[in-house]
mmCIF file of C-alpha atoms and ligand atoms in Angstrom:
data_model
loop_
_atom_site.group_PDB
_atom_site.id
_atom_site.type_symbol
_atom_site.label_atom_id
_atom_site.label_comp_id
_atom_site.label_asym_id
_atom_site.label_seq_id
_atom_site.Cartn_x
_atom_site.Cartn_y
_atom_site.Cartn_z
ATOM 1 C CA UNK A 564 77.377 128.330 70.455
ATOM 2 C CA UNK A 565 80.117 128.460 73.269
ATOM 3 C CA UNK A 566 83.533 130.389 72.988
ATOM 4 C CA UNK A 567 86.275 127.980 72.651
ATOM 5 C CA UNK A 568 88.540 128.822 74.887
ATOM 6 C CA UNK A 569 92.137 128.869 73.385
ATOM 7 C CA UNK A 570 94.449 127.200 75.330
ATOM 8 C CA UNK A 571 97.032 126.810 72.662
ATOM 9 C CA UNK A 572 97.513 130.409 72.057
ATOM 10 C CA UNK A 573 96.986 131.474 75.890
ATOM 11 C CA UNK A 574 100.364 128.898 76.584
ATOM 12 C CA UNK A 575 102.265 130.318 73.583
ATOM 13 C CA UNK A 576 101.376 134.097 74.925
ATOM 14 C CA UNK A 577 102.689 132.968 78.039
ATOM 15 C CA UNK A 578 105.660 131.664 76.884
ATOM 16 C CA UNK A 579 107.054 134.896 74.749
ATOM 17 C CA UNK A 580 106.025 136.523 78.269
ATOM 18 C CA UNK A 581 108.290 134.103 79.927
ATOM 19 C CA UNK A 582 110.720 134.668 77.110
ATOM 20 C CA UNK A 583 110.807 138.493 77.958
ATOM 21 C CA UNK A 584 111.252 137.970 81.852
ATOM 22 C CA UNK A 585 114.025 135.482 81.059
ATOM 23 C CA UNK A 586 115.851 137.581 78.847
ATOM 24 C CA UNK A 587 115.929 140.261 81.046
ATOM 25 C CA UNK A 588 116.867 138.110 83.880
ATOM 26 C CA UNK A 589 119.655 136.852 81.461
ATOM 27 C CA UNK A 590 120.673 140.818 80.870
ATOM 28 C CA UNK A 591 121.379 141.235 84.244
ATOM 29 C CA UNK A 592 123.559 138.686 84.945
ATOM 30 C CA UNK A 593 121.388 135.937 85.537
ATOM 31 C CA UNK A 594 120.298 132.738 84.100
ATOM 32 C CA UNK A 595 117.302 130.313 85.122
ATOM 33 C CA UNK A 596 117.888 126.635 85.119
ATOM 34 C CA UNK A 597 115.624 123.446 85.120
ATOM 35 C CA UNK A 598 116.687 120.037 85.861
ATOM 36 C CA UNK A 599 114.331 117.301 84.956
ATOM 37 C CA UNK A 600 115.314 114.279 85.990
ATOM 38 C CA UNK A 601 113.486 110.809 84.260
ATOM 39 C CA UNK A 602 114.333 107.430 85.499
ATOM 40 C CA UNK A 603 113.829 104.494 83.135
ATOM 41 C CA UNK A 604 112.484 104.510 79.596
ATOM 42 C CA UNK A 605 108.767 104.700 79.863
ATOM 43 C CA UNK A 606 107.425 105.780 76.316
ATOM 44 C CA UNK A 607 104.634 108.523 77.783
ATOM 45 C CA UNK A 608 106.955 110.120 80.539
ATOM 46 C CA UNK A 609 109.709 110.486 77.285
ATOM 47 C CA UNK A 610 107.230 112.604 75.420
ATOM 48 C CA UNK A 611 106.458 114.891 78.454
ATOM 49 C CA UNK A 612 110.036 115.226 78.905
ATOM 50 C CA UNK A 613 111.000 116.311 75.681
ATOM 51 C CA UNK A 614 108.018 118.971 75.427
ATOM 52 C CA UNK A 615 109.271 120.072 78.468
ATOM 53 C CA UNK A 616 112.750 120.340 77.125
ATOM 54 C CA UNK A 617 111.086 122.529 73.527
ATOM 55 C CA UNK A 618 109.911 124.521 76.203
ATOM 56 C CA UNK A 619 112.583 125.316 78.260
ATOM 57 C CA UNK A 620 114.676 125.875 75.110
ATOM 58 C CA UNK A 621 111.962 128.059 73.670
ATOM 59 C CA UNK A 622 111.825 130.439 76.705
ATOM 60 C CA UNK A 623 115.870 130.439 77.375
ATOM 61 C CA UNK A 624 115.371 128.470 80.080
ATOM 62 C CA UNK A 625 118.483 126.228 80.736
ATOM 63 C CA UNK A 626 117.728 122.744 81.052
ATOM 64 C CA UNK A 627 119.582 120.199 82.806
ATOM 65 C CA UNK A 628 118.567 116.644 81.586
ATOM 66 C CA UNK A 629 119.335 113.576 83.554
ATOM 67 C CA UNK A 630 118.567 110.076 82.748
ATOM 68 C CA UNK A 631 118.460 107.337 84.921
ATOM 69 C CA UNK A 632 118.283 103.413 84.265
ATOM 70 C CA UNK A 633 115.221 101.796 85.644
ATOM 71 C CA UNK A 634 116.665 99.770 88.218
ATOM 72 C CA UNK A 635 117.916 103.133 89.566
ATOM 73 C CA UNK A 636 117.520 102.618 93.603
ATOM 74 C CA UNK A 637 115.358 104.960 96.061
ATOM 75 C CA UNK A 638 118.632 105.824 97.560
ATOM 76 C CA UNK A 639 120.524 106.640 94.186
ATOM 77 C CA UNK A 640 117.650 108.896 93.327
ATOM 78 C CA UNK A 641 117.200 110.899 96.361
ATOM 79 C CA UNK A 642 121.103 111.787 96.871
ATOM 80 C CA UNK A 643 120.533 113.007 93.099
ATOM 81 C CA UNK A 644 117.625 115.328 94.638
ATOM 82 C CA UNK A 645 119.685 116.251 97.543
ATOM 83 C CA UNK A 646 122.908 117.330 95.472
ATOM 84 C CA UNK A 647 120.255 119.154 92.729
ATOM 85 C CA UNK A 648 118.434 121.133 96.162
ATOM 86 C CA UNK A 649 121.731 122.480 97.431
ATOM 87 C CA UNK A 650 123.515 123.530 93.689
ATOM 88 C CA UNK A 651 122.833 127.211 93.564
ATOM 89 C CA UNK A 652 122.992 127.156 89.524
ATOM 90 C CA UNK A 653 119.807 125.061 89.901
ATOM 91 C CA UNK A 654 116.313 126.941 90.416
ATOM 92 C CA UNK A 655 113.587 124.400 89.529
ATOM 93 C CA UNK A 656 113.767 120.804 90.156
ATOM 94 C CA UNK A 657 111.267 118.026 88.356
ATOM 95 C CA UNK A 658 111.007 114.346 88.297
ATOM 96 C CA UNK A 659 108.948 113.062 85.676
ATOM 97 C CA UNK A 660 106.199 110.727 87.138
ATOM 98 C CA UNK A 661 105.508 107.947 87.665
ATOM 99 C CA UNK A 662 108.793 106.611 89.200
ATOM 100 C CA UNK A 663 109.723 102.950 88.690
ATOM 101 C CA UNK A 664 107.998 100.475 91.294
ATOM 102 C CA UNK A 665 111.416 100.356 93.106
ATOM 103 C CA UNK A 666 110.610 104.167 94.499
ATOM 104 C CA UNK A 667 108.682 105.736 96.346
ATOM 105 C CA UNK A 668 106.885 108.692 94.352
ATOM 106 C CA UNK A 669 105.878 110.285 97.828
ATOM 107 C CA UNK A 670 109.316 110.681 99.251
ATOM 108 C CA UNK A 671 110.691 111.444 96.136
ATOM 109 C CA UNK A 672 108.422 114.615 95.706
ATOM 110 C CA UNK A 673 109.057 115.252 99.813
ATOM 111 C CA UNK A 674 112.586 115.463 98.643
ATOM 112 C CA UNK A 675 112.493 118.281 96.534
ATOM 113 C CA UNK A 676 113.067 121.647 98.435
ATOM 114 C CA UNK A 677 110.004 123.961 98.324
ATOM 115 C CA UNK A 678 111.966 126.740 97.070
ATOM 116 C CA UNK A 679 112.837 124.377 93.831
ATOM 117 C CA UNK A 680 109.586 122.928 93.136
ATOM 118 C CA UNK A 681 108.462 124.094 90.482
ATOM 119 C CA UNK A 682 105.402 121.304 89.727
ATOM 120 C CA UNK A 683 103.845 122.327 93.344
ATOM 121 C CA UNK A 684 103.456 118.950 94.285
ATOM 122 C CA UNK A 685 105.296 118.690 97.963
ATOM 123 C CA UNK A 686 103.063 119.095 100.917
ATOM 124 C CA UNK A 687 104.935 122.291 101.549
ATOM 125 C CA UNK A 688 103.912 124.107 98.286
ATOM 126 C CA UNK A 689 100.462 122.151 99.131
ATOM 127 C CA UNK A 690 99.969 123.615 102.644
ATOM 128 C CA UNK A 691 101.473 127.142 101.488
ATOM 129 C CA UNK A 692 98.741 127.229 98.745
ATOM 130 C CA UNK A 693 95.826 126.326 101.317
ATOM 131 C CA UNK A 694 96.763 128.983 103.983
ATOM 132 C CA UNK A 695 97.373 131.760 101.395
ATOM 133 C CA UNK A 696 101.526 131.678 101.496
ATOM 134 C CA UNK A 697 103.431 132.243 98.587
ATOM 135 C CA UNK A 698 104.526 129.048 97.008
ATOM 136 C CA UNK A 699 104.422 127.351 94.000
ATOM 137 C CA UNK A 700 100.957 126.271 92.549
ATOM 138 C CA UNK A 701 100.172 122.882 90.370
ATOM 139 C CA UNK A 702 101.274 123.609 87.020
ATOM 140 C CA UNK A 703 97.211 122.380 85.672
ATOM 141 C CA UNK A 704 94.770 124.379 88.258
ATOM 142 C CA UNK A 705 97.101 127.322 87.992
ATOM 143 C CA UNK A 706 96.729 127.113 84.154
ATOM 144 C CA UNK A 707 93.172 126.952 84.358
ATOM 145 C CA UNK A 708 92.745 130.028 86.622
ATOM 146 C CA UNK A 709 95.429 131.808 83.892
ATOM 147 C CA UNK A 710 92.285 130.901 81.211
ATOM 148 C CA UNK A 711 89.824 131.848 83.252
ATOM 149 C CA UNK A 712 91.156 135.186 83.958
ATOM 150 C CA UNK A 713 92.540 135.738 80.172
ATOM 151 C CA UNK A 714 88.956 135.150 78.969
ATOM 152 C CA UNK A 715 87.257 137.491 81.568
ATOM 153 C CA UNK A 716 85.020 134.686 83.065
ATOM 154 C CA UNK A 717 83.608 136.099 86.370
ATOM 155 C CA UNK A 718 84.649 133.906 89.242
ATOM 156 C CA UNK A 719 83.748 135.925 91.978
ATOM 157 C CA UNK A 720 80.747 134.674 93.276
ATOM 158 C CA UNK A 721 80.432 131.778 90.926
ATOM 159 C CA UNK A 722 79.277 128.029 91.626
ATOM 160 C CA UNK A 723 82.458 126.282 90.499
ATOM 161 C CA UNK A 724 82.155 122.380 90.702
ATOM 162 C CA UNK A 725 84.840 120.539 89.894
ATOM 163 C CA UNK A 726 84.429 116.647 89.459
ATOM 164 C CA UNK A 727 87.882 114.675 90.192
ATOM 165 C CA UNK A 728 89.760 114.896 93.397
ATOM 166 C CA UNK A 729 93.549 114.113 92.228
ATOM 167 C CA UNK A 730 96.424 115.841 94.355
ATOM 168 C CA UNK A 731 97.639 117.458 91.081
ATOM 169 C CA UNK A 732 94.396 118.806 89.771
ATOM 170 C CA UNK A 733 91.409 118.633 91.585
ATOM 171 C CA UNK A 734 92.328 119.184 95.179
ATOM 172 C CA UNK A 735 94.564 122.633 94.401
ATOM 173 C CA UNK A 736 91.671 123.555 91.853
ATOM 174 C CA UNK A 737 89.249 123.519 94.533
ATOM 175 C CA UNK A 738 91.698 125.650 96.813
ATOM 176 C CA UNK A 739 92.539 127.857 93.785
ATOM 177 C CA UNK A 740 88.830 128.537 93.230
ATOM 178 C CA UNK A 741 88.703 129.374 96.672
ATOM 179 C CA UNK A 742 90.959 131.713 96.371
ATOM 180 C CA UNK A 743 89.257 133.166 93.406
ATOM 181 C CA UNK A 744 86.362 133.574 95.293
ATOM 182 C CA UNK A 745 84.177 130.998 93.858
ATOM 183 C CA UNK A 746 81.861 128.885 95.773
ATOM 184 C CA UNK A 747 83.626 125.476 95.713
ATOM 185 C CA UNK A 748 82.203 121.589 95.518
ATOM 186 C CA UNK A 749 84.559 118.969 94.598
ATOM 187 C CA UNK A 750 82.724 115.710 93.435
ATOM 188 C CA UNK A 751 84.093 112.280 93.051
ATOM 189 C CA UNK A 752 83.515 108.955 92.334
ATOM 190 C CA UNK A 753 81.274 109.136 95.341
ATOM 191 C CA UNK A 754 79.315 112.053 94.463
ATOM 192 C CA UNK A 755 75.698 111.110 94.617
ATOM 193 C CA UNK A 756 73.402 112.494 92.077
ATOM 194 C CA UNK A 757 76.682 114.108 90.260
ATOM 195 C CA UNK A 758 74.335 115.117 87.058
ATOM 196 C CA UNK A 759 72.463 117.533 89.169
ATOM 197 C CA UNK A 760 75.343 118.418 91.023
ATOM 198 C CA UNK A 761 77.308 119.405 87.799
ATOM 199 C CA UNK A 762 74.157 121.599 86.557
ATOM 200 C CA UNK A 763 74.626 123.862 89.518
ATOM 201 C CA UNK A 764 77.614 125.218 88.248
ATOM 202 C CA UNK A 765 78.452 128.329 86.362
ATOM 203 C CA UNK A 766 81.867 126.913 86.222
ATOM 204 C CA UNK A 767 82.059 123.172 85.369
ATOM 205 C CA UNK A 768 85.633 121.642 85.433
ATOM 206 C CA UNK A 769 86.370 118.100 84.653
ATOM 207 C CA UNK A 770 89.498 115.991 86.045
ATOM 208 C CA UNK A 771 88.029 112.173 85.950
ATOM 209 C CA UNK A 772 89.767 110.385 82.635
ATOM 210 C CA UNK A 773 86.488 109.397 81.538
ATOM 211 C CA UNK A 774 86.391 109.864 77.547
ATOM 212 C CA UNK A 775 83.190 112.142 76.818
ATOM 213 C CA UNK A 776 81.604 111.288 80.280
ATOM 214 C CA UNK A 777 79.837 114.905 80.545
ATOM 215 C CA UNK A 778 77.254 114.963 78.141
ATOM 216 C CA UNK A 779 74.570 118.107 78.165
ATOM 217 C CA UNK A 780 72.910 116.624 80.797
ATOM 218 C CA UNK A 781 75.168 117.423 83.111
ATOM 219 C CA UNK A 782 75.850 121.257 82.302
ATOM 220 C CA UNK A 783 73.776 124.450 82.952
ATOM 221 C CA UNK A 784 72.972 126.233 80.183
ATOM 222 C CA UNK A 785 75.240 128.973 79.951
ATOM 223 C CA UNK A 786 78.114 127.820 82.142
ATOM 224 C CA UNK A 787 81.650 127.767 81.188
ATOM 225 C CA UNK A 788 83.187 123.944 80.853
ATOM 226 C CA UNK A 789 86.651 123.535 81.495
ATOM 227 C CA UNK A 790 87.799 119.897 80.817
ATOM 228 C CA UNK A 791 91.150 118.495 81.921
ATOM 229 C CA UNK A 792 90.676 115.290 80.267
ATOM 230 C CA UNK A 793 93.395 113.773 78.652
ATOM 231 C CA UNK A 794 91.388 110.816 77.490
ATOM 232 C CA UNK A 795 91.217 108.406 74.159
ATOM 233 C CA UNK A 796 87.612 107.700 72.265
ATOM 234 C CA UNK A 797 86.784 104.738 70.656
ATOM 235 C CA UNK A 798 88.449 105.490 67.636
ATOM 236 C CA UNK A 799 91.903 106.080 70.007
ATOM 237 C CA UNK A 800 91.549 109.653 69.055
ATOM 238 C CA UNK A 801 92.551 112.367 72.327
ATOM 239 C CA UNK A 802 89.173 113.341 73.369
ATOM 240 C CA UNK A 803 88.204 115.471 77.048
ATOM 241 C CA UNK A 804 86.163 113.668 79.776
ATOM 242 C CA UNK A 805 83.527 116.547 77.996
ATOM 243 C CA UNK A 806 81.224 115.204 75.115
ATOM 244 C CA UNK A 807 82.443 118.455 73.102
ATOM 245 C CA UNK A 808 80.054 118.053 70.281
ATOM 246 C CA UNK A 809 77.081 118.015 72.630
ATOM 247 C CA UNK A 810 77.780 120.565 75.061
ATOM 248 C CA UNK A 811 79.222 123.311 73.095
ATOM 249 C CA UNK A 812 76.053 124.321 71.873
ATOM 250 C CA UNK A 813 74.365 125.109 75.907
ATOM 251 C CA UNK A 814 78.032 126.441 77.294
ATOM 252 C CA UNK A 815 78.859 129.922 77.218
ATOM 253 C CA UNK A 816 82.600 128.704 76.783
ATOM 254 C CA UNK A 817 84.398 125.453 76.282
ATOM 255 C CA UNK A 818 88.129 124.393 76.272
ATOM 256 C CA UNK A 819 88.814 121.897 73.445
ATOM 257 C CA UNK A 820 90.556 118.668 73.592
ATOM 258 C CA UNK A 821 92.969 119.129 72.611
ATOM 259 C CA UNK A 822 94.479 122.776 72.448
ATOM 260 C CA UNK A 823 92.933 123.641 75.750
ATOM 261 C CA UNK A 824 93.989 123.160 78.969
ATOM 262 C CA UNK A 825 96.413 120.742 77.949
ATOM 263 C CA UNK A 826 99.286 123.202 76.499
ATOM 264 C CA UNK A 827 99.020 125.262 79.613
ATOM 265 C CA UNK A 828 100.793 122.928 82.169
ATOM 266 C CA UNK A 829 103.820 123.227 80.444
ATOM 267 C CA UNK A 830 103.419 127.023 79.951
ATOM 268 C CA UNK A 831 103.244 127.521 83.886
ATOM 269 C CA UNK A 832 105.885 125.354 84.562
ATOM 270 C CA UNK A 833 107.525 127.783 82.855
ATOM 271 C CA UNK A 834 106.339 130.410 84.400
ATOM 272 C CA UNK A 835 106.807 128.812 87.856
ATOM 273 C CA UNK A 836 110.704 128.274 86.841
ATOM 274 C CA UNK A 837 110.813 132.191 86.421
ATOM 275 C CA UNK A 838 108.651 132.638 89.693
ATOM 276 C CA UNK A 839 111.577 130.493 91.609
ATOM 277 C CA UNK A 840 114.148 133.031 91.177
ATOM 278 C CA UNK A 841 111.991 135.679 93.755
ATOM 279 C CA UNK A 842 110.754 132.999 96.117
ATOM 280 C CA UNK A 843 114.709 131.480 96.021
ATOM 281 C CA UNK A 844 115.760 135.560 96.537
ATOM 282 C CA UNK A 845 113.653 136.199 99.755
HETATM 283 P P1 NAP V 748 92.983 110.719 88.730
HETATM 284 O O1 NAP V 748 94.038 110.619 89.785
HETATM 285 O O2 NAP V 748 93.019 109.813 87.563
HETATM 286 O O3 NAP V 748 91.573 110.576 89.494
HETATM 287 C C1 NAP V 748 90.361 110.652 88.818
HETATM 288 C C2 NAP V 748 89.349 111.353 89.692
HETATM 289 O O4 NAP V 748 88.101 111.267 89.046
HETATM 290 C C3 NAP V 748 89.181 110.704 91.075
HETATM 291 O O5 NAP V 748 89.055 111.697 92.057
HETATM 292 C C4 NAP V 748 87.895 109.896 90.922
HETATM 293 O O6 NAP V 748 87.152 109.807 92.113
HETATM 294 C C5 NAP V 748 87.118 110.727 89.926
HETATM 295 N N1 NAP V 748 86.197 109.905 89.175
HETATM 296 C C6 NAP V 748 86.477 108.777 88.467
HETATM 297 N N2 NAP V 748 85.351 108.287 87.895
HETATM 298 C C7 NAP V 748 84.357 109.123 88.262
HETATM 299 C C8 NAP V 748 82.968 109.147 88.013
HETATM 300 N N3 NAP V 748 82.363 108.214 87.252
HETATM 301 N N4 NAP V 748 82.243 110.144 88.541
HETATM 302 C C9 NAP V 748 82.822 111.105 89.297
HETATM 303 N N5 NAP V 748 84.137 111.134 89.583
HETATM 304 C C10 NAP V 748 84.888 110.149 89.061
HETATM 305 O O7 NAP V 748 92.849 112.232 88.227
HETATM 306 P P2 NAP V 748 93.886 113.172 87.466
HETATM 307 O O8 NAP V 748 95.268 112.646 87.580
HETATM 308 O O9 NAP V 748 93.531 114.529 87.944
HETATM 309 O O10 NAP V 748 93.457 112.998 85.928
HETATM 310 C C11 NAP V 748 92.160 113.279 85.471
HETATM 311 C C12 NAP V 748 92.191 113.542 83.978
HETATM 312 O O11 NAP V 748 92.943 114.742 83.756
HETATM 313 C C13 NAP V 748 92.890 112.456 83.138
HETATM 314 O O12 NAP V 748 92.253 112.371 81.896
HETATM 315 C C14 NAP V 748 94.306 112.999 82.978
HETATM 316 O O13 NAP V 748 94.929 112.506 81.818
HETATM 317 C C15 NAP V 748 94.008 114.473 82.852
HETATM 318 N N6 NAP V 748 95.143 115.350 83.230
HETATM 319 C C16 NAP V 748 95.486 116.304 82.327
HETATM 320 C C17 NAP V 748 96.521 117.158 82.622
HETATM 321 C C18 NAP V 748 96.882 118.214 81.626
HETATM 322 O O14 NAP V 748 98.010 118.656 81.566
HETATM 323 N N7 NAP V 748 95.946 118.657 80.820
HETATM 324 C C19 NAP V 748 97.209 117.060 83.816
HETATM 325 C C20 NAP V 748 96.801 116.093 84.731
HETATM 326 C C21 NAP V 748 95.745 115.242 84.427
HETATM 327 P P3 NAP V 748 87.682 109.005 93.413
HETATM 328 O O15 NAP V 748 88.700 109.907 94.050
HETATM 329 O O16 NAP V 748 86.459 108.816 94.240
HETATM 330 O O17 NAP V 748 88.286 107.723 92.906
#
């Protein structure tokens, strides 16, 4: 039977450790600010703002809210982004996506300066990840590669396939991986014979939406299954795009859905909001 992989604890671990570097930040002299900014009043994005918030509060991070009405223009919105890039008291900047249809999401997250983005999304942060700079990473791939190296699972070397090719999770996964030393495939939609290409891996990681897509069939025996689904069953129960109940038996280790890769975005954006005091210092 696999090793659940605890993503719930991992995040909170991080937290208190983000806790610690804040508080000492805060004893000498300094304090570490996030401003999320939401425009409109879309249910989901509310939710992700206020964990966010929890979180921010938890670590003694201060966070600057601002709400925007819906029919907030392009314009409006990116003069917000240029006043937040050039206030000094402000060290991470985040727009909750998706932005109404009004605005461009793309030149919104172009708008944020590198040194404040703490969600890794701009091409800068994007580029700076692929050529080895220092930079901020996506909050999801870098929480997976936190897991992976909290729960000792050998990367060097490793088959990693990772099935989903999304600019927040997939693409930097595959570069993180890299990184990590991993052999790298990134499948898709595309992919042909994806079953046998998942059963290569010693590290499986799903990004696709699909509820319970990856069934046994798809996983070497023994391989570790990380599973970034955020997905409902047919029940409307939160379920992975993993068939948990069917694979956790061949895996050597398995992230639940929830409590497993889930809690750890917020965790490194966190983290990253700490990280932007050095990268805003040099
Ligand atoms: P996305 O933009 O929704 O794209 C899905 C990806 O999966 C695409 O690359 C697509 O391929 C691929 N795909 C779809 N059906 C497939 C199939 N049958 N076989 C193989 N590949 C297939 O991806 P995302 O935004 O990364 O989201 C993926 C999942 O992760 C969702 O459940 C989302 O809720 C979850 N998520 C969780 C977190 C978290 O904090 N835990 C963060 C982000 C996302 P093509 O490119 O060819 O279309």
């Amino acid at each position: 039977m696999a090793r659940i992989i605890d993503g719930k604890k991992t995040a909170q671990d991080i937290k208190d450790e983000v806790k610690q570097a804040v508080s000492e930040l805060t004893k000498n002299g300094r304090s570490v600010t996030l401003a999320v900014v939401l425009v409109g009043d879309d249910p989901a994005s509310a939710v992700y703002v206020r964990n966010k918030k929890k979180a921010c509060e938890y670590c003694g991070i201060v966070n600057r809210q601002i709400n925007l009405p819906a029919d907030t223009s392009e314009e409006e919105l990116l003069q917000l982004i240029d006043q937040l890039n050039r206030d000094d008291s402000v060290n991470g900047i985040l727009v909750q996506l998706p932005v109404p249809p009004q605005i461009d999401g793309q030149k919104v997250i172009q708008a944020i300066s590198p040194k404040k983005d703490v969600d890794g999304f701009s091409p800068i942060s994007v580029g700076a990840l692929s050529i080895g700079l220092p930079g901020f990473r996506s909050c999801t791939p870098a929480g997976i590669i936190e897991l992976l190296h909290r729960y000792d699972i050998q990367t060097q070397g490793a088959e990693c396939v990772i099935v989903g090719r999304s600019n927040i999770v997939g693409k930097p996964m595959g570069m993180l991986m890299l990184r990590e030393n991993a052999t790298v495939t990134i499948a898709h939609s595309k992919t042909k014979n994806l079953q046998e290409v998942c059963r290569r891996a010693d590290i499986l990681i799903t990004a696709v939406g699909k509820p319970k897509m990856f069934t046994r069939d798809y996983v070497k025996e023994g391989a570790a299954v990380i599973d970034c689904g955020m997905d409902r069953d047919e029940n409307g129960r939160l379920c992975g795009d993993v068939d948990f109940g069917d694979v956790s038996p061949i895996a050597s280790c398995i992230t639940p859905v929830p409590g497993g890769v889930g809690p750890m975005t917020v965790a490194m954006l966190m983290k990253n909001c700490v990280e932007a005091i050095s990268l805003q210092q040099d």
